[in-house]
Amino acid sequence: MLSIVTAALIGTLLELFLFGVYAVLFTAVIYLFRSRHGSLPTNKPALWVLLGLVTQFLTITAHCIVTIYKLFLGAAAAEFYLDLSTPSSVTSIALLVLSSLVTDTLVIYRLYVIGSHRRKLIIFPLAFLVGQAVSAGGVIHRFVEMRPGDHSSSDGWVATNLALSIVISVYSTAMISWKIWRISTVVNKLSEHIDGGMRNTSILAILIESAALQTSAAIGTLVTFQLGFVGQAVWAGIMPVIFGLATVLIHSRIGLGWSHESDRQIASNPTRIHFVENDGLQVEHELEDRHRK
């Protein structure tokens, strides 16, 4: 079995590596936002997404800094890593639950936008998000109240927080996938591509892959925390950056698809999709013949 020091070192190395990948993808997403919307988006959906991505990045960066600080402060002392009452440990867990909250908020907002701004679609996940925020406060309080020498991090608040995050991710992704599938059945009868060049099936695959990554991280952390295994030092360390990767993978891959197709300037057989409030889709299909004089 791994020692707590070895697990902490492995977790630190993995987090630093994954953070490097995440930082590159985040930079690409910001560049795509600037190229499509300017330095500051004027439409609210893009602006809220950008603010969410920046908040998530700052939270994950802070968590990574705390991890490096703990590495140099703890050196090879197992007692340091086992003592969960230290300020660095409390700060680390606070940033972890905050990154989870920001990620799930972005997922719900994505559902809200794709769901034609219909509030009833997000009532269920919002209720769970409120519960997650309450449990996040409970998790932080649990760690603040720990006494030196208390090695146990398994707690009902931790399990509740992670379980709620899993439910939000699965529900929102399922609803988004259903919405895109509905669009596909209509659009495929009219045109091979949606406006912007991304295939519906490609978007669906991206969403499912990213959701699976996020959900797997939450499940892995939940299991290790409940088992009290030293592997939680690895999972808890890399969980925030995995949340970040799951988010930026969606925006970078879809955004790169938009950029690629816009450079090609596809003008033939464009299809425009409009989400409307009255439970349906308004699809405009315009056929253009370039050879018509």
PDB file of C-alpha atoms in Angstrom:
ATOM      1  CA  MET A   1       0.000   0.000   0.000  1.00  0.00           C
ATOM      2  CA  LEU A   2       1.215   3.472  -0.780  1.00  0.00           C
ATOM      3  CA  SER A   3       2.403   5.629   2.084  1.00  0.00           C
ATOM      4  CA  ILE A   4       0.702   8.986   2.587  1.00  0.00           C
ATOM      5  CA  VAL A   5       3.880  10.832   1.546  1.00  0.00           C
ATOM      6  CA  THR A   6       4.224   8.831  -1.673  1.00  0.00           C
ATOM      7  CA  ALA A   7       0.556   9.364  -2.489  1.00  0.00           C
ATOM      8  CA  ALA A   8       0.889  13.104  -1.847  1.00  0.00           C
ATOM      9  CA  LEU A   9       3.938  13.330  -4.101  1.00  0.00           C
ATOM     10  CA  ILE A  10       2.197  11.403  -6.886  1.00  0.00           C
ATOM     11  CA  GLY A  11      -0.861  13.613  -6.530  1.00  0.00           C
ATOM     12  CA  THR A  12       1.292  16.741  -6.716  1.00  0.00           C
ATOM     13  CA  LEU A  13       3.102  15.601  -9.864  1.00  0.00           C
ATOM     14  CA  LEU A  14      -0.155  14.600 -11.553  1.00  0.00           C
ATOM     15  CA  GLU A  15      -1.800  17.887 -10.624  1.00  0.00           C
ATOM     16  CA  LEU A  16       1.113  19.931 -11.987  1.00  0.00           C
ATOM     17  CA  PHE A  17       1.140  17.957 -15.240  1.00  0.00           C
ATOM     18  CA  LEU A  18      -2.615  18.198 -15.716  1.00  0.00           C
ATOM     19  CA  PHE A  19      -2.563  21.875 -14.800  1.00  0.00           C
ATOM     20  CA  GLY A  20      -0.084  22.500 -17.611  1.00  0.00           C
ATOM     21  CA  VAL A  21      -2.460  20.864 -20.086  1.00  0.00           C
ATOM     22  CA  TYR A  22      -5.391  22.756 -18.595  1.00  0.00           C
ATOM     23  CA  ALA A  23      -3.587  26.105 -18.807  1.00  0.00           C
ATOM     24  CA  VAL A  24      -2.840  25.574 -22.515  1.00  0.00           C
ATOM     25  CA  LEU A  25      -6.476  24.680 -23.260  1.00  0.00           C
ATOM     26  CA  PHE A  26      -7.743  27.601 -21.186  1.00  0.00           C
ATOM     27  CA  THR A  27      -5.506  29.984 -23.135  1.00  0.00           C
ATOM     28  CA  ALA A  28      -6.856  28.551 -26.398  1.00  0.00           C
ATOM     29  CA  VAL A  29     -10.440  29.053 -25.212  1.00  0.00           C
ATOM     30  CA  ILE A  30      -9.764  32.675 -24.231  1.00  0.00           C
ATOM     31  CA  TYR A  31      -8.167  33.277 -27.639  1.00  0.00           C
ATOM     32  CA  LEU A  32     -11.225  31.821 -29.359  1.00  0.00           C
ATOM     33  CA  PHE A  33     -13.497  34.019 -27.266  1.00  0.00           C
ATOM     34  CA  ARG A  34     -11.501  37.101 -28.236  1.00  0.00           C
ATOM     35  CA  SER A  35     -11.511  36.184 -31.919  1.00  0.00           C
ATOM     36  CA  ARG A  36     -15.289  35.633 -31.941  1.00  0.00           C
ATOM     37  CA  HIS A  37     -16.555  38.179 -29.430  1.00  0.00           C
ATOM     38  CA  GLY A  38     -13.778  40.739 -28.986  1.00  0.00           C
ATOM     39  CA  SER A  39     -11.918  41.443 -25.751  1.00  0.00           C
ATOM     40  CA  LEU A  40     -15.200  41.492 -23.806  1.00  0.00           C
ATOM     41  CA  PRO A  41     -18.298  39.671 -25.131  1.00  0.00           C
ATOM     42  CA  THR A  42     -21.351  41.879 -25.603  1.00  0.00           C
ATOM     43  CA  ASN A  43     -23.951  39.115 -25.411  1.00  0.00           C
ATOM     44  CA  LYS A  44     -24.821  37.864 -21.939  1.00  0.00           C
ATOM     45  CA  PRO A  45     -24.436  34.097 -22.510  1.00  0.00           C
ATOM     46  CA  ALA A  46     -20.873  34.454 -23.765  1.00  0.00           C
ATOM     47  CA  LEU A  47     -20.045  36.977 -21.023  1.00  0.00           C
ATOM     48  CA  TRP A  48     -21.324  34.725 -18.228  1.00  0.00           C
ATOM     49  CA  VAL A  49     -19.464  31.734 -19.653  1.00  0.00           C
ATOM     50  CA  LEU A  50     -16.259  33.768 -19.886  1.00  0.00           C
ATOM     51  CA  LEU A  51     -16.604  34.967 -16.283  1.00  0.00           C
ATOM     52  CA  GLY A  52     -17.266  31.415 -15.156  1.00  0.00           C
ATOM     53  CA  LEU A  53     -14.229  30.084 -16.996  1.00  0.00           C
ATOM     54  CA  VAL A  54     -11.981  32.799 -15.537  1.00  0.00           C
ATOM     55  CA  THR A  55     -13.315  32.156 -12.007  1.00  0.00           C
ATOM     56  CA  GLN A  56     -12.724  28.453 -12.457  1.00  0.00           C
ATOM     57  CA  PHE A  57      -9.188  29.072 -13.708  1.00  0.00           C
ATOM     58  CA  LEU A  58      -8.330  31.322 -10.754  1.00  0.00           C
ATOM     59  CA  THR A  59      -9.714  28.758  -8.299  1.00  0.00           C
ATOM     60  CA  ILE A  60      -7.785  25.876  -9.841  1.00  0.00           C
ATOM     61  CA  THR A  61      -4.607  27.962 -10.056  1.00  0.00           C
ATOM     62  CA  ALA A  62      -4.921  28.851  -6.369  1.00  0.00           C
ATOM     63  CA  HIS A  63      -5.394  25.162  -5.517  1.00  0.00           C
ATOM     64  CA  CYS A  64      -2.258  24.286  -7.473  1.00  0.00           C
ATOM     65  CA  ILE A  65      -0.285  26.989  -5.637  1.00  0.00           C
ATOM     66  CA  VAL A  66      -1.452  25.641  -2.272  1.00  0.00           C
ATOM     67  CA  THR A  67      -0.417  22.128  -3.358  1.00  0.00           C
ATOM     68  CA  ILE A  68       3.108  23.337  -4.166  1.00  0.00           C
ATOM     69  CA  TYR A  69       3.226  25.207  -0.869  1.00  0.00           C
ATOM     70  CA  LYS A  70       2.242  22.052   1.015  1.00  0.00           C
ATOM     71  CA  LEU A  71       4.913  20.076  -0.844  1.00  0.00           C
ATOM     72  CA  PHE A  72       7.719  22.383   0.244  1.00  0.00           C
ATOM     73  CA  LEU A  73       6.313  22.895   3.737  1.00  0.00           C
ATOM     74  CA  GLY A  74       5.665  19.254   4.457  1.00  0.00           C
ATOM     75  CA  ALA A  75       8.799  17.893   2.816  1.00  0.00           C
ATOM     76  CA  ALA A  76       8.762  14.184   3.652  1.00  0.00           C
ATOM     77  CA  ALA A  77       6.859  14.406   6.934  1.00  0.00           C
ATOM     78  CA  ALA A  78       3.945  11.992   6.944  1.00  0.00           C
ATOM     79  CA  GLU A  79       2.573  13.687  10.041  1.00  0.00           C
ATOM     80  CA  PHE A  80       2.119  16.921   8.107  1.00  0.00           C
ATOM     81  CA  TYR A  81       0.021  15.312   5.368  1.00  0.00           C
ATOM     82  CA  LEU A  82      -2.004  13.338   7.878  1.00  0.00           C
ATOM     83  CA  ASP A  83      -2.830  16.456   9.884  1.00  0.00           C
ATOM     84  CA  LEU A  84      -5.931  17.811   8.104  1.00  0.00           C
ATOM     85  CA  SER A  85      -6.335  20.704  10.547  1.00  0.00           C
ATOM     86  CA  THR A  86      -3.497  22.798   9.071  1.00  0.00           C
ATOM     87  CA  PRO A  87      -4.460  26.071   7.315  1.00  0.00           C
ATOM     88  CA  SER A  88      -3.063  24.771   4.024  1.00  0.00           C
ATOM     89  CA  SER A  89      -5.232  21.643   4.199  1.00  0.00           C
ATOM     90  CA  VAL A  90      -8.358  23.682   5.001  1.00  0.00           C
ATOM     91  CA  THR A  91      -7.579  26.093   2.151  1.00  0.00           C
ATOM     92  CA  SER A  92      -7.021  23.204  -0.240  1.00  0.00           C
ATOM     93  CA  ILE A  93     -10.354  21.545   0.572  1.00  0.00           C
ATOM     94  CA  ALA A  94     -12.136  24.914   0.371  1.00  0.00           C
ATOM     95  CA  LEU A  95     -10.748  25.509  -3.117  1.00  0.00           C
ATOM     96  CA  LEU A  96     -11.710  21.964  -4.094  1.00  0.00           C
ATOM     97  CA  VAL A  97     -15.384  22.390  -3.169  1.00  0.00           C
ATOM     98  CA  LEU A  98     -15.403  25.883  -4.707  1.00  0.00           C
ATOM     99  CA  SER A  99     -14.076  24.564  -8.018  1.00  0.00           C
ATOM    100  CA  SER A 100     -16.766  21.890  -7.927  1.00  0.00           C
ATOM    101  CA  LEU A 101     -19.448  24.544  -7.368  1.00  0.00           C
ATOM    102  CA  VAL A 102     -18.182  26.714 -10.229  1.00  0.00           C
ATOM    103  CA  THR A 103     -17.999  23.730 -12.574  1.00  0.00           C
ATOM    104  CA  ASP A 104     -21.526  22.577 -11.783  1.00  0.00           C
ATOM    105  CA  THR A 105     -22.818  26.135 -12.155  1.00  0.00           C
ATOM    106  CA  LEU A 106     -21.335  26.259 -15.649  1.00  0.00           C
ATOM    107  CA  VAL A 107     -22.949  22.910 -16.474  1.00  0.00           C
ATOM    108  CA  ILE A 108     -26.356  24.160 -15.334  1.00  0.00           C
ATOM    109  CA  TYR A 109     -25.971  27.409 -17.256  1.00  0.00           C
ATOM    110  CA  ARG A 110     -25.049  25.414 -20.358  1.00  0.00           C
ATOM    111  CA  LEU A 111     -28.285  23.467 -19.927  1.00  0.00           C
ATOM    112  CA  TYR A 112     -30.194  26.734 -19.456  1.00  0.00           C
ATOM    113  CA  VAL A 113     -28.857  28.201 -22.715  1.00  0.00           C
ATOM    114  CA  ILE A 114     -29.236  25.053 -24.804  1.00  0.00           C
ATOM    115  CA  GLY A 115     -32.659  24.506 -23.286  1.00  0.00           C
ATOM    116  CA  SER A 116     -33.947  27.759 -24.800  1.00  0.00           C
ATOM    117  CA  HIS A 117     -33.716  29.605 -21.467  1.00  0.00           C
ATOM    118  CA  ARG A 118     -36.535  27.521 -20.021  1.00  0.00           C
ATOM    119  CA  ARG A 119     -36.315  27.811 -16.254  1.00  0.00           C
ATOM    120  CA  LYS A 120     -38.227  24.631 -15.512  1.00  0.00           C
ATOM    121  CA  LEU A 121     -35.361  22.595 -17.006  1.00  0.00           C
ATOM    122  CA  ILE A 122     -32.930  23.854 -14.385  1.00  0.00           C
ATOM    123  CA  ILE A 123     -35.160  23.836 -11.278  1.00  0.00           C
ATOM    124  CA  PHE A 124     -34.039  20.304 -10.367  1.00  0.00           C
ATOM    125  CA  PRO A 125     -30.261  20.862 -10.733  1.00  0.00           C
ATOM    126  CA  LEU A 126     -30.493  24.304  -9.095  1.00  0.00           C
ATOM    127  CA  ALA A 127     -32.065  22.723  -6.017  1.00  0.00           C
ATOM    128  CA  PHE A 128     -29.170  20.273  -5.885  1.00  0.00           C
ATOM    129  CA  LEU A 129     -26.706  23.140  -6.438  1.00  0.00           C
ATOM    130  CA  VAL A 130     -28.104  24.910  -3.377  1.00  0.00           C
ATOM    131  CA  GLY A 131     -27.699  21.680  -1.430  1.00  0.00           C
ATOM    132  CA  GLN A 132     -24.173  21.387  -2.742  1.00  0.00           C
ATOM    133  CA  ALA A 133     -23.360  24.929  -1.580  1.00  0.00           C
ATOM    134  CA  VAL A 134     -24.713  24.149   1.887  1.00  0.00           C
ATOM    135  CA  SER A 135     -22.746  20.909   2.063  1.00  0.00           C
ATOM    136  CA  ALA A 136     -19.633  22.768   0.857  1.00  0.00           C
ATOM    137  CA  GLY A 137     -19.955  25.031   3.881  1.00  0.00           C
ATOM    138  CA  GLY A 138     -20.332  21.921   6.028  1.00  0.00           C
ATOM    139  CA  VAL A 139     -17.182  20.384   4.539  1.00  0.00           C
ATOM    140  CA  ILE A 140     -15.140  23.508   5.210  1.00  0.00           C
ATOM    141  CA  HIS A 141     -16.511  23.759   8.760  1.00  0.00           C
ATOM    142  CA  ARG A 142     -15.669  20.096   9.334  1.00  0.00           C
ATOM    143  CA  PHE A 143     -12.034  20.677   8.400  1.00  0.00           C
ATOM    144  CA  VAL A 144     -11.796  23.947  10.356  1.00  0.00           C
ATOM    145  CA  GLU A 145     -13.053  22.183  13.480  1.00  0.00           C
ATOM    146  CA  MET A 146     -10.572  19.318  13.171  1.00  0.00           C
ATOM    147  CA  ARG A 147      -7.997  18.975  15.883  1.00  0.00           C
ATOM    148  CA  PRO A 148      -4.308  18.197  15.310  1.00  0.00           C
ATOM    149  CA  GLY A 149      -3.893  14.480  14.934  1.00  0.00           C
ATOM    150  CA  ASP A 150      -7.353  13.917  13.488  1.00  0.00           C
ATOM    151  CA  HIS A 151      -6.578  11.922  10.339  1.00  0.00           C
ATOM    152  CA  SER A 152     -10.084  11.059   9.256  1.00  0.00           C
ATOM    153  CA  SER A 153     -11.532  13.042   6.349  1.00  0.00           C
ATOM    154  CA  SER A 154     -14.484  10.721   5.773  1.00  0.00           C
ATOM    155  CA  ASP A 155     -17.585  12.703   6.652  1.00  0.00           C
ATOM    156  CA  GLY A 156     -21.244  12.916   5.715  1.00  0.00           C
ATOM    157  CA  TRP A 157     -20.751  16.435   4.385  1.00  0.00           C
ATOM    158  CA  VAL A 158     -18.028  15.270   2.005  1.00  0.00           C
ATOM    159  CA  ALA A 159     -20.145  12.375   0.718  1.00  0.00           C
ATOM    160  CA  THR A 160     -23.194  14.629   0.290  1.00  0.00           C
ATOM    161  CA  ASN A 161     -21.235  17.280  -1.583  1.00  0.00           C
ATOM    162  CA  LEU A 162     -19.715  14.807  -4.028  1.00  0.00           C
ATOM    163  CA  ALA A 163     -22.982  12.905  -4.525  1.00  0.00           C
ATOM    164  CA  LEU A 164     -24.862  16.110  -5.351  1.00  0.00           C
ATOM    165  CA  SER A 165     -22.158  17.080  -7.836  1.00  0.00           C
ATOM    166  CA  ILE A 166     -22.505  13.713  -9.561  1.00  0.00           C
ATOM    167  CA  VAL A 167     -26.291  14.058  -9.805  1.00  0.00           C
ATOM    168  CA  ILE A 168     -26.032  17.573 -11.279  1.00  0.00           C
ATOM    169  CA  SER A 169     -23.477  16.459 -13.862  1.00  0.00           C
ATOM    170  CA  VAL A 170     -25.403  13.371 -14.951  1.00  0.00           C
ATOM    171  CA  TYR A 171     -28.802  15.078 -15.067  1.00  0.00           C
ATOM    172  CA  SER A 172     -27.617  18.190 -16.926  1.00  0.00           C
ATOM    173  CA  THR A 173     -25.610  16.201 -19.452  1.00  0.00           C
ATOM    174  CA  ALA A 174     -28.534  13.852 -20.071  1.00  0.00           C
ATOM    175  CA  MET A 175     -30.919  16.775 -20.662  1.00  0.00           C
ATOM    176  CA  ILE A 176     -28.434  18.555 -22.953  1.00  0.00           C
ATOM    177  CA  SER A 177     -27.865  15.343 -24.906  1.00  0.00           C
ATOM    178  CA  TRP A 178     -31.612  14.853 -25.283  1.00  0.00           C
ATOM    179  CA  LYS A 179     -32.027  18.429 -26.498  1.00  0.00           C
ATOM    180  CA  ILE A 180     -29.256  18.065 -29.086  1.00  0.00           C
ATOM    181  CA  TRP A 181     -30.667  14.720 -30.214  1.00  0.00           C
ATOM    182  CA  ARG A 182     -34.049  16.397 -30.726  1.00  0.00           C
ATOM    183  CA  ILE A 183     -32.418  19.109 -32.805  1.00  0.00           C
ATOM    184  CA  SER A 184     -30.532  16.512 -34.834  1.00  0.00           C
ATOM    185  CA  THR A 185     -33.688  14.687 -35.835  1.00  0.00           C
ATOM    186  CA  VAL A 186     -35.071  17.920 -37.261  1.00  0.00           C
ATOM    187  CA  VAL A 187     -31.928  19.368 -38.767  1.00  0.00           C
ATOM    188  CA  ASN A 188     -30.752  16.150 -40.418  1.00  0.00           C
ATOM    189  CA  LYS A 189     -33.861  16.208 -42.534  1.00  0.00           C
ATOM    190  CA  LEU A 190     -32.855  19.607 -43.850  1.00  0.00           C
ATOM    191  CA  SER A 191     -29.101  19.755 -43.998  1.00  0.00           C
ATOM    192  CA  GLU A 192     -25.998  17.724 -43.212  1.00  0.00           C
ATOM    193  CA  HIS A 193     -24.481  20.418 -41.009  1.00  0.00           C
ATOM    194  CA  ILE A 194     -25.800  22.929 -38.536  1.00  0.00           C
ATOM    195  CA  ASP A 195     -24.857  26.590 -38.882  1.00  0.00           C
ATOM    196  CA  GLY A 196     -21.259  26.918 -37.753  1.00  0.00           C
ATOM    197  CA  GLY A 197     -20.143  23.615 -39.220  1.00  0.00           C
ATOM    198  CA  MET A 198     -20.148  21.337 -36.176  1.00  0.00           C
ATOM    199  CA  ARG A 199     -22.008  18.068 -36.539  1.00  0.00           C
ATOM    200  CA  ASN A 200     -24.599  17.478 -33.853  1.00  0.00           C
ATOM    201  CA  THR A 201     -23.168  14.030 -33.212  1.00  0.00           C
ATOM    202  CA  SER A 202     -19.715  15.558 -32.671  1.00  0.00           C
ATOM    203  CA  ILE A 203     -21.064  18.057 -30.148  1.00  0.00           C
ATOM    204  CA  LEU A 204     -22.930  15.264 -28.382  1.00  0.00           C
ATOM    205  CA  ALA A 205     -19.776  13.152 -28.194  1.00  0.00           C
ATOM    206  CA  ILE A 206     -17.788  16.069 -26.748  1.00  0.00           C
ATOM    207  CA  LEU A 207     -20.390  16.704 -24.059  1.00  0.00           C
ATOM    208  CA  ILE A 208     -20.621  13.051 -23.084  1.00  0.00           C
ATOM    209  CA  GLU A 209     -16.836  12.591 -22.970  1.00  0.00           C
ATOM    210  CA  SER A 210     -16.337  15.690 -20.821  1.00  0.00           C
ATOM    211  CA  ALA A 211     -19.202  14.777 -18.503  1.00  0.00           C
ATOM    212  CA  ALA A 212     -17.776  11.276 -18.112  1.00  0.00           C
ATOM    213  CA  LEU A 213     -14.406  12.750 -17.154  1.00  0.00           C
ATOM    214  CA  GLN A 214     -15.965  15.063 -14.580  1.00  0.00           C
ATOM    215  CA  THR A 215     -18.263  12.402 -13.144  1.00  0.00           C
ATOM    216  CA  SER A 216     -15.456   9.823 -12.929  1.00  0.00           C
ATOM    217  CA  ALA A 217     -13.333  12.257 -10.937  1.00  0.00           C
ATOM    218  CA  ALA A 218     -16.167  12.912  -8.480  1.00  0.00           C
ATOM    219  CA  ILE A 219     -16.945   9.195  -8.091  1.00  0.00           C
ATOM    220  CA  GLY A 220     -13.269   8.340  -7.579  1.00  0.00           C
ATOM    221  CA  THR A 221     -12.935  11.012  -4.902  1.00  0.00           C
ATOM    222  CA  LEU A 222     -16.153   9.892  -3.201  1.00  0.00           C
ATOM    223  CA  VAL A 223     -14.980   6.271  -3.039  1.00  0.00           C
ATOM    224  CA  THR A 224     -11.491   7.068  -1.743  1.00  0.00           C
ATOM    225  CA  PHE A 225     -12.800   9.499   0.873  1.00  0.00           C
ATOM    226  CA  GLN A 226     -15.258   6.942   2.189  1.00  0.00           C
ATOM    227  CA  LEU A 227     -12.657   4.178   2.266  1.00  0.00           C
ATOM    228  CA  GLY A 228     -10.179   6.404   4.054  1.00  0.00           C
ATOM    229  CA  PHE A 229      -7.497   5.177   1.668  1.00  0.00           C
ATOM    230  CA  VAL A 230      -4.347   7.264   1.166  1.00  0.00           C
ATOM    231  CA  GLY A 231      -5.276   7.409  -2.518  1.00  0.00           C
ATOM    232  CA  GLN A 232      -7.597  10.237  -1.552  1.00  0.00           C
ATOM    233  CA  ALA A 233      -4.462  12.380  -1.406  1.00  0.00           C
ATOM    234  CA  VAL A 234      -4.144  11.772  -5.143  1.00  0.00           C
ATOM    235  CA  TRP A 235      -7.807  12.078  -6.089  1.00  0.00           C
ATOM    236  CA  ALA A 236      -8.513  15.147  -3.977  1.00  0.00           C
ATOM    237  CA  GLY A 237      -5.443  16.828  -5.442  1.00  0.00           C
ATOM    238  CA  ILE A 238      -6.241  16.313  -9.101  1.00  0.00           C
ATOM    239  CA  MET A 239     -10.025  16.652  -8.867  1.00  0.00           C
ATOM    240  CA  PRO A 240     -10.158  20.476  -9.370  1.00  0.00           C
ATOM    241  CA  VAL A 241      -7.941  20.401 -12.455  1.00  0.00           C
ATOM    242  CA  ILE A 242      -9.966  17.512 -13.908  1.00  0.00           C
ATOM    243  CA  PHE A 243     -13.095  19.623 -13.453  1.00  0.00           C
ATOM    244  CA  GLY A 244     -11.316  22.402 -15.314  1.00  0.00           C
ATOM    245  CA  LEU A 245     -10.236  20.078 -18.119  1.00  0.00           C
ATOM    246  CA  ALA A 246     -13.772  18.759 -18.520  1.00  0.00           C
ATOM    247  CA  THR A 247     -15.034  22.327 -18.945  1.00  0.00           C
ATOM    248  CA  VAL A 248     -12.410  23.731 -21.298  1.00  0.00           C
ATOM    249  CA  LEU A 249     -12.435  20.595 -23.449  1.00  0.00           C
ATOM    250  CA  ILE A 250     -16.034  21.373 -24.365  1.00  0.00           C
ATOM    251  CA  HIS A 251     -15.393  25.010 -25.237  1.00  0.00           C
ATOM    252  CA  SER A 252     -12.028  24.486 -26.916  1.00  0.00           C
ATOM    253  CA  ARG A 253     -13.119  21.590 -29.143  1.00  0.00           C
ATOM    254  CA  ILE A 254     -16.411  23.165 -30.147  1.00  0.00           C
ATOM    255  CA  GLY A 255     -14.746  26.557 -30.497  1.00  0.00           C
ATOM    256  CA  LEU A 256     -11.960  25.147 -32.669  1.00  0.00           C
ATOM    257  CA  GLY A 257     -14.640  23.577 -34.849  1.00  0.00           C
ATOM    258  CA  TRP A 258     -16.363  26.932 -35.222  1.00  0.00           C
ATOM    259  CA  SER A 259     -13.079  28.640 -36.053  1.00  0.00           C
ATOM    260  CA  HIS A 260     -12.105  26.010 -38.613  1.00  0.00           C
ATOM    261  CA  GLU A 261     -15.403  26.168 -40.417  1.00  0.00           C
ATOM    262  CA  SER A 262     -15.614  29.959 -40.333  1.00  0.00           C
ATOM    263  CA  ASP A 263     -12.207  30.133 -42.032  1.00  0.00           C
ATOM    264  CA  ARG A 264     -13.546  27.938 -44.819  1.00  0.00           C
ATOM    265  CA  GLN A 265     -16.476  30.332 -45.217  1.00  0.00           C
ATOM    266  CA  ILE A 266     -19.051  27.667 -45.967  1.00  0.00           C
ATOM    267  CA  ALA A 267     -21.933  29.446 -47.636  1.00  0.00           C
ATOM    268  CA  SER A 268     -23.825  26.702 -49.381  1.00  0.00           C
ATOM    269  CA  ASN A 269     -26.922  25.198 -47.772  1.00  0.00           C
ATOM    270  CA  PRO A 270     -26.709  27.055 -44.464  1.00  0.00           C
ATOM    271  CA  THR A 271     -29.059  25.975 -41.703  1.00  0.00           C
ATOM    272  CA  ARG A 272     -29.950  28.312 -38.868  1.00  0.00           C
ATOM    273  CA  ILE A 273     -31.298  27.006 -35.586  1.00  0.00           C
ATOM    274  CA  HIS A 274     -33.181  29.242 -33.186  1.00  0.00           C
ATOM    275  CA  PHE A 275     -34.215  28.206 -29.702  1.00  0.00           C
ATOM    276  CA  VAL A 276     -37.608  29.581 -28.818  1.00  0.00           C
ATOM    277  CA  GLU A 277     -39.522  29.726 -25.567  1.00  0.00           C
ATOM    278  CA  ASN A 278     -42.747  28.034 -26.668  1.00  0.00           C
ATOM    279  CA  ASP A 279     -41.552  24.424 -26.400  1.00  0.00           C
ATOM    280  CA  GLY A 280     -40.177  23.820 -29.826  1.00  0.00           C
ATOM    281  CA  LEU A 281     -37.533  24.646 -32.349  1.00  0.00           C
ATOM    282  CA  GLN A 282     -37.784  27.182 -35.080  1.00  0.00           C
ATOM    283  CA  VAL A 283     -35.600  25.978 -37.899  1.00  0.00           C
ATOM    284  CA  GLU A 284     -34.891  28.149 -40.868  1.00  0.00           C
ATOM    285  CA  HIS A 285     -33.501  26.414 -43.889  1.00  0.00           C
ATOM    286  CA  GLU A 286     -32.272  28.573 -46.723  1.00  0.00           C
ATOM    287  CA  LEU A 287     -31.194  26.984 -49.976  1.00  0.00           C
ATOM    288  CA  GLU A 288     -28.796  29.058 -52.030  1.00  0.00           C
ATOM    289  CA  ASP A 289     -27.625  28.258 -55.541  1.00  0.00           C
ATOM    290  CA  ARG A 290     -24.274  29.841 -56.244  1.00  0.00           C
ATOM    291  CA  HIS A 291     -24.583  29.109 -59.894  1.00  0.00           C
ATOM    292  CA  ARG A 292     -27.891  30.980 -60.234  1.00  0.00           C
ATOM    293  CA  LYS A 293     -27.425  34.167 -62.176  1.00  0.00           C
TER     294      LYS A 293
END
